[in-house]
């Protein structure tokens, strides 16, 4: 059986004017999550990075 359960979350993406090398040299996804959590005043465990790709740097993430 497959159960589908709705989850209260916000999905967003952020474009950063960096290269991927600069992004990961500055701490990558861990530092991104820490900074977003601090800016939003929420716990870092509620932010899940879904994807990171070029186009400057685009980070897609969800807040649960």
Backbone atoms as SQL, in Angstrom:
CREATE TABLE atoms (id INTEGER PRIMARY KEY, chain TEXT, resi INTEGER, resn TEXT, atom TEXT, x REAL, y REAL, z REAL);
INSERT INTO atoms VALUES
  (1, 'A', 1, 'UNK', 'N', 0.835, -1.180, 0.000),
  (2, 'A', 1, 'UNK', 'CA', 0.000, 0.000, 0.000),
  (3, 'A', 1, 'UNK', 'C', 0.879, 1.243, 0.000),
  (4, 'A', 2, 'UNK', 'N', 0.403, 2.242, -0.634),
  (5, 'A', 2, 'UNK', 'CA', 1.075, 3.527, -0.692),
  (6, 'A', 2, 'UNK', 'C', 0.161, 4.556, -0.038),
  (7, 'A', 3, 'UNK', 'N', 0.694, 5.251, 0.948),
  (8, 'A', 3, 'UNK', 'CA', -0.066, 6.292, 1.631),
  (9, 'A', 3, 'UNK', 'C', 0.535, 7.643, 1.290),
  (10, 'A', 4, 'UNK', 'N', -0.306, 8.570, 0.932),
  (11, 'A', 4, 'UNK', 'CA', 0.132, 9.935, 0.657),
  (12, 'A', 4, 'UNK', 'C', -0.429, 10.820, 1.759),
  (13, 'A', 5, 'UNK', 'N', 0.481, 11.474, 2.461),
  (14, 'A', 5, 'UNK', 'CA', 0.105, 12.311, 3.595),
  (15, 'A', 5, 'UNK', 'C', 0.550, 13.744, 3.305),
  (16, 'A', 6, 'UNK', 'N', -0.346, 14.712, 3.390),
  (17, 'A', 6, 'UNK', 'CA', 0.061, 16.101, 3.159),
  (18, 'A', 6, 'UNK', 'C', 0.992, 16.592, 4.272),
  (19, 'A', 7, 'UNK', 'N', 1.941, 17.421, 3.886),
  (20, 'A', 7, 'UNK', 'CA', 2.902, 17.977, 4.834),
  (21, 'A', 7, 'UNK', 'C', 2.853, 19.496, 4.702),
  (22, 'A', 8, 'UNK', 'N', 2.754, 20.185, 5.822),
  (23, 'A', 8, 'UNK', 'CA', 2.796, 21.643, 5.797),
  (24, 'A', 8, 'UNK', 'C', 4.237, 22.075, 5.551),
  (25, 'A', 9, 'UNK', 'N', 4.479, 22.693, 4.406),
  (26, 'A', 9, 'UNK', 'CA', 5.838, 23.132, 4.099),
  (27, 'A', 9, 'UNK', 'C', 5.796, 24.293, 3.115),
  (28, 'A', 10, 'UNK', 'N', 6.918, 24.979, 3.016),
  (29, 'A', 10, 'UNK', 'CA', 7.118, 26.060, 2.059),
  (30, 'A', 10, 'UNK', 'C', 8.295, 25.648, 1.193),
  (31, 'A', 11, 'UNK', 'N', 8.123, 25.721, -0.118),
  (32, 'A', 11, 'UNK', 'CA', 9.211, 25.406, -1.036),
  (33, 'A', 11, 'UNK', 'C', 9.653, 26.697, -1.702),
  (34, 'A', 12, 'UNK', 'N', 10.968, 26.899, -1.782),
  (35, 'A', 12, 'UNK', 'CA', 11.488, 28.145, -2.326),
  (36, 'A', 12, 'UNK', 'C', 12.814, 27.891, -3.024),
  (37, 'A', 13, 'UNK', 'N', 13.291, 28.885, -3.739),
  (38, 'A', 13, 'UNK', 'CA', 14.631, 28.822, -4.319),
  (39, 'A', 13, 'UNK', 'C', 15.271, 30.199, -4.207),
  (40, 'A', 14, 'UNK', 'N', 16.591, 30.195, -4.127),
  (41, 'A', 14, 'UNK', 'CA', 17.362, 31.419, -3.980),
  (42, 'A', 14, 'UNK', 'C', 18.468, 31.401, -5.024),
  (43, 'A', 15, 'UNK', 'N', 18.644, 32.505, -5.734),
  (44, 'A', 15, 'UNK', 'CA', 19.747, 32.631, -6.689),
  (45, 'A', 15, 'UNK', 'C', 20.825, 33.501, -6.042),
  (46, 'A', 16, 'UNK', 'N', 22.043, 32.976, -5.997),
  (47, 'A', 16, 'UNK', 'CA', 23.175, 33.661, -5.367),
  (48, 'A', 16, 'UNK', 'C', 24.203, 33.961, -6.454),
  (49, 'A', 17, 'UNK', 'N', 24.731, 35.163, -6.474),
  (50, 'A', 17, 'UNK', 'CA', 25.706, 35.559, -7.501),
  (51, 'A', 17, 'UNK', 'C', 27.096, 35.048, -7.163),
  (52, 'A', 18, 'UNK', 'N', 27.241, 33.735, -7.090),
  (53, 'A', 18, 'UNK', 'CA', 28.504, 33.062, -6.831),
  (54, 'A', 18, 'UNK', 'C', 28.662, 31.941, -7.841),
  (55, 'A', 19, 'UNK', 'N', 29.874, 31.397, -7.924),
  (56, 'A', 19, 'UNK', 'CA', 30.073, 30.156, -8.662),
  (57, 'A', 19, 'UNK', 'C', 29.840, 29.006, -7.688),
  (58, 'A', 20, 'UNK', 'N', 29.674, 27.800, -8.218),
  (59, 'A', 20, 'UNK', 'CA', 29.519, 26.643, -7.329),
  (60, 'A', 20, 'UNK', 'C', 30.763, 26.455, -6.463),
  (61, 'A', 21, 'UNK', 'N', 31.936, 26.707, -7.030),
  (62, 'A', 21, 'UNK', 'CA', 33.181, 26.565, -6.261),
  (63, 'A', 21, 'UNK', 'C', 33.183, 27.522, -5.073),
  (64, 'A', 22, 'UNK', 'N', 32.752, 28.775, -5.285),
  (65, 'A', 22, 'UNK', 'CA', 32.691, 29.744, -4.191),
  (66, 'A', 22, 'UNK', 'C', 31.666, 29.321, -3.147),
  (67, 'A', 23, 'UNK', 'N', 30.522, 28.817, -3.606),
  (68, 'A', 23, 'UNK', 'CA', 29.465, 28.381, -2.694),
  (69, 'A', 23, 'UNK', 'C', 29.965, 27.280, -1.775),
  (70, 'A', 24, 'UNK', 'N', 30.602, 26.245, -2.350),
  (71, 'A', 24, 'UNK', 'CA', 31.071, 25.132, -1.533),
  (72, 'A', 24, 'UNK', 'C', 32.322, 25.490, -0.721),
  (73, 'A', 25, 'UNK', 'N', 33.134, 26.422, -1.208),
  (74, 'A', 25, 'UNK', 'CA', 34.293, 26.873, -0.435),
  (75, 'A', 25, 'UNK', 'C', 33.856, 27.631, 0.814),
  (76, 'A', 26, 'UNK', 'N', 32.675, 28.248, 0.774),
  (77, 'A', 26, 'UNK', 'CA', 32.168, 29.016, 1.908),
  (78, 'A', 26, 'UNK', 'C', 31.302, 28.176, 2.850),
  (79, 'A', 27, 'UNK', 'N', 31.307, 26.858, 2.680),
  (80, 'A', 27, 'UNK', 'CA', 30.567, 26.003, 3.602),
  (81, 'A', 27, 'UNK', 'C', 29.423, 25.246, 2.967),
  (82, 'A', 28, 'UNK', 'N', 29.087, 25.570, 1.734),
  (83, 'A', 28, 'UNK', 'CA', 28.076, 24.822, 0.998),
  (84, 'A', 28, 'UNK', 'C', 26.701, 24.832, 1.637),
  (85, 'A', 29, 'UNK', 'N', 26.030, 23.688, 1.539),
  (86, 'A', 29, 'UNK', 'CA', 24.642, 23.599, 1.995),
  (87, 'A', 29, 'UNK', 'C', 24.512, 23.749, 3.505),
  (88, 'A', 30, 'UNK', 'N', 25.489, 23.281, 4.257),
  (89, 'A', 30, 'UNK', 'CA', 25.422, 23.393, 5.717),
  (90, 'A', 30, 'UNK', 'C', 25.403, 24.853, 6.145),
  (91, 'A', 31, 'UNK', 'N', 26.290, 25.622, 5.590),
  (92, 'A', 31, 'UNK', 'CA', 26.346, 27.053, 5.939),
  (93, 'A', 31, 'UNK', 'C', 25.102, 27.779, 5.437),
  (94, 'A', 32, 'UNK', 'N', 24.621, 27.404, 4.246),
  (95, 'A', 32, 'UNK', 'CA', 23.401, 27.999, 3.709),
  (96, 'A', 32, 'UNK', 'C', 22.231, 27.765, 4.664),
  (97, 'A', 33, 'UNK', 'N', 22.056, 26.528, 5.106),
  (98, 'A', 33, 'UNK', 'CA', 20.958, 26.192, 6.022),
  (99, 'A', 33, 'UNK', 'C', 21.105, 26.959, 7.329),
  (100, 'A', 34, 'UNK', 'N', 22.308, 27.014, 7.871),
  (101, 'A', 34, 'UNK', 'CA', 22.526, 27.759, 9.117),
  (102, 'A', 34, 'UNK', 'C', 22.168, 29.230, 8.968),
  (103, 'A', 35, 'UNK', 'N', 22.565, 29.837, 7.855),
  (104, 'A', 35, 'UNK', 'CA', 22.276, 31.254, 7.632),
  (105, 'A', 35, 'UNK', 'C', 20.783, 31.498, 7.419),
  (106, 'A', 36, 'UNK', 'N', 20.126, 30.629, 6.649),
  (107, 'A', 36, 'UNK', 'CA', 18.686, 30.783, 6.426),
  (108, 'A', 36, 'UNK', 'C', 17.917, 30.630, 7.740),
  (109, 'A', 37, 'UNK', 'N', 18.304, 29.653, 8.543),
  (110, 'A', 37, 'UNK', 'CA', 17.638, 29.433, 9.826),
  (111, 'A', 37, 'UNK', 'C', 17.802, 30.647, 10.733),
  (112, 'A', 38, 'UNK', 'N', 19.005, 31.200, 10.765),
  (113, 'A', 38, 'UNK', 'CA', 19.249, 32.381, 11.596),
  (114, 'A', 38, 'UNK', 'C', 18.441, 33.574, 11.088),
  (115, 'A', 39, 'UNK', 'N', 18.384, 33.760, 9.791),
  (116, 'A', 39, 'UNK', 'CA', 17.646, 34.887, 9.219),
  (117, 'A', 39, 'UNK', 'C', 16.145, 34.764, 9.464),
  (118, 'A', 40, 'UNK', 'N', 15.624, 33.533, 9.422),
  (119, 'A', 40, 'UNK', 'CA', 14.196, 33.310, 9.605),
  (120, 'A', 40, 'UNK', 'C', 13.803, 33.077, 11.058),
  (121, 'A', 41, 'UNK', 'N', 14.795, 32.876, 11.932),
  (122, 'A', 41, 'UNK', 'CA', 14.510, 32.643, 13.343),
  (123, 'A', 41, 'UNK', 'C', 13.891, 31.278, 13.602),
  (124, 'A', 42, 'UNK', 'N', 14.307, 30.266, 12.838),
  (125, 'A', 42, 'UNK', 'CA', 13.790, 28.910, 12.994),
  (126, 'A', 42, 'UNK', 'C', 14.948, 27.949, 13.194),
  (127, 'A', 43, 'UNK', 'N', 14.650, 26.720, 13.584),
  (128, 'A', 43, 'UNK', 'CA', 15.696, 25.720, 13.789),
  (129, 'A', 43, 'UNK', 'C', 16.173, 25.185, 12.446),
  (130, 'A', 44, 'UNK', 'N', 17.465, 24.961, 12.321),
  (131, 'A', 44, 'UNK', 'CA', 18.064, 24.503, 11.062),
  (132, 'A', 44, 'UNK', 'C', 17.530, 23.149, 10.608),
  (133, 'A', 45, 'UNK', 'N', 17.062, 22.325, 11.538),
  (134, 'A', 45, 'UNK', 'CA', 16.572, 20.995, 11.160),
  (135, 'A', 45, 'UNK', 'C', 15.272, 21.054, 10.353),
  (136, 'A', 46, 'UNK', 'N', 14.621, 22.203, 10.330),
  (137, 'A', 46, 'UNK', 'CA', 13.379, 22.324, 9.560),
  (138, 'A', 46, 'UNK', 'C', 13.626, 22.695, 8.098),
  (139, 'A', 47, 'UNK', 'N', 14.874, 22.977, 7.728),
  (140, 'A', 47, 'UNK', 'CA', 15.210, 23.351, 6.351),
  (141, 'A', 47, 'UNK', 'C', 15.894, 22.174, 5.672),
  (142, 'A', 48, 'UNK', 'N', 15.379, 21.785, 4.522),
  (143, 'A', 48, 'UNK', 'CA', 15.940, 20.686, 3.744),
  (144, 'A', 48, 'UNK', 'C', 16.343, 21.212, 2.375),
  (145, 'A', 49, 'UNK', 'N', 17.618, 21.115, 2.023),
  (146, 'A', 49, 'UNK', 'CA', 18.088, 21.521, 0.701),
  (147, 'A', 49, 'UNK', 'C', 17.720, 20.417, -0.279),
  (148, 'A', 50, 'UNK', 'N', 17.033, 20.795, -1.353),
  (149, 'A', 50, 'UNK', 'CA', 16.563, 19.839, -2.343),
  (150, 'A', 50, 'UNK', 'C', 17.547, 19.734, -3.503),
  (151, 'A', 51, 'UNK', 'N', 18.101, 20.867, -3.944),
  (152, 'A', 51, 'UNK', 'CA', 19.020, 20.857, -5.084),
  (153, 'A', 51, 'UNK', 'C', 19.891, 22.103, -5.051),
  (154, 'A', 52, 'UNK', 'N', 21.090, 21.973, -5.602),
  (155, 'A', 52, 'UNK', 'CA', 21.996, 23.096, -5.799),
  (156, 'A', 52, 'UNK', 'C', 22.532, 22.952, -7.214),
  (157, 'A', 53, 'UNK', 'N', 22.377, 24.000, -8.028),
  (158, 'A', 53, 'UNK', 'CA', 22.874, 23.908, -9.396),
  (159, 'A', 53, 'UNK', 'C', 23.311, 25.271, -9.903),
  (160, 'A', 54, 'UNK', 'N', 24.010, 25.258, -11.038),
  (161, 'A', 54, 'UNK', 'CA', 24.553, 26.498, -11.592),
  (162, 'A', 54, 'UNK', 'C', 23.466, 27.314, -12.268),
  (163, 'A', 55, 'UNK', 'N', 23.810, 28.540, -12.535),
  (164, 'A', 55, 'UNK', 'CA', 22.925, 29.559, -13.081),
  (165, 'A', 55, 'UNK', 'C', 23.101, 30.728, -12.130),
  (166, 'A', 56, 'UNK', 'N', 24.325, 31.140, -11.900),
  (167, 'A', 56, 'UNK', 'CA', 24.941, 31.705, -10.718),
  (168, 'A', 56, 'UNK', 'C', 24.988, 30.497, -9.787),
  (169, 'A', 57, 'UNK', 'N', 24.375, 30.537, -8.641),
  (170, 'A', 57, 'UNK', 'CA', 24.124, 29.340, -7.827),
  (171, 'A', 57, 'UNK', 'C', 22.666, 29.410, -7.441),
  (172, 'A', 58, 'UNK', 'N', 21.919, 28.367, -7.733),
  (173, 'A', 58, 'UNK', 'CA', 20.514, 28.303, -7.364),
  (174, 'A', 58, 'UNK', 'C', 20.348, 27.203, -6.335),
  (175, 'A', 59, 'UNK', 'N', 19.772, 27.551, -5.180),
  (176, 'A', 59, 'UNK', 'CA', 19.533, 26.588, -4.113),
  (177, 'A', 59, 'UNK', 'C', 18.021, 26.440, -3.953),
  (178, 'A', 60, 'UNK', 'N', 17.507, 25.228, -4.162),
  (179, 'A', 60, 'UNK', 'CA', 16.104, 24.949, -3.919),
  (180, 'A', 60, 'UNK', 'C', 16.004, 24.280, -2.553),
  (181, 'A', 61, 'UNK', 'N', 15.050, 24.743, -1.734),
  (182, 'A', 61, 'UNK', 'CA', 14.935, 24.188, -0.388),
  (183, 'A', 61, 'UNK', 'C', 13.492, 24.212, 0.065),
  (184, 'A', 62, 'UNK', 'N', 13.210, 23.404, 1.074),
  (185, 'A', 62, 'UNK', 'CA', 11.887, 23.338, 1.696),
  (186, 'A', 62, 'UNK', 'C', 12.012, 23.618, 3.167),
  (187, 'A', 63, 'UNK', 'N', 11.007, 24.270, 3.718),
  (188, 'A', 63, 'UNK', 'CA', 10.918, 24.491, 5.152),
  (189, 'A', 63, 'UNK', 'C', 9.696, 23.737, 5.638),
  (190, 'A', 64, 'UNK', 'N', 9.921, 22.778, 6.517),
  (191, 'A', 64, 'UNK', 'CA', 8.841, 21.931, 7.007),
  (192, 'A', 64, 'UNK', 'C', 8.402, 22.400, 8.373);
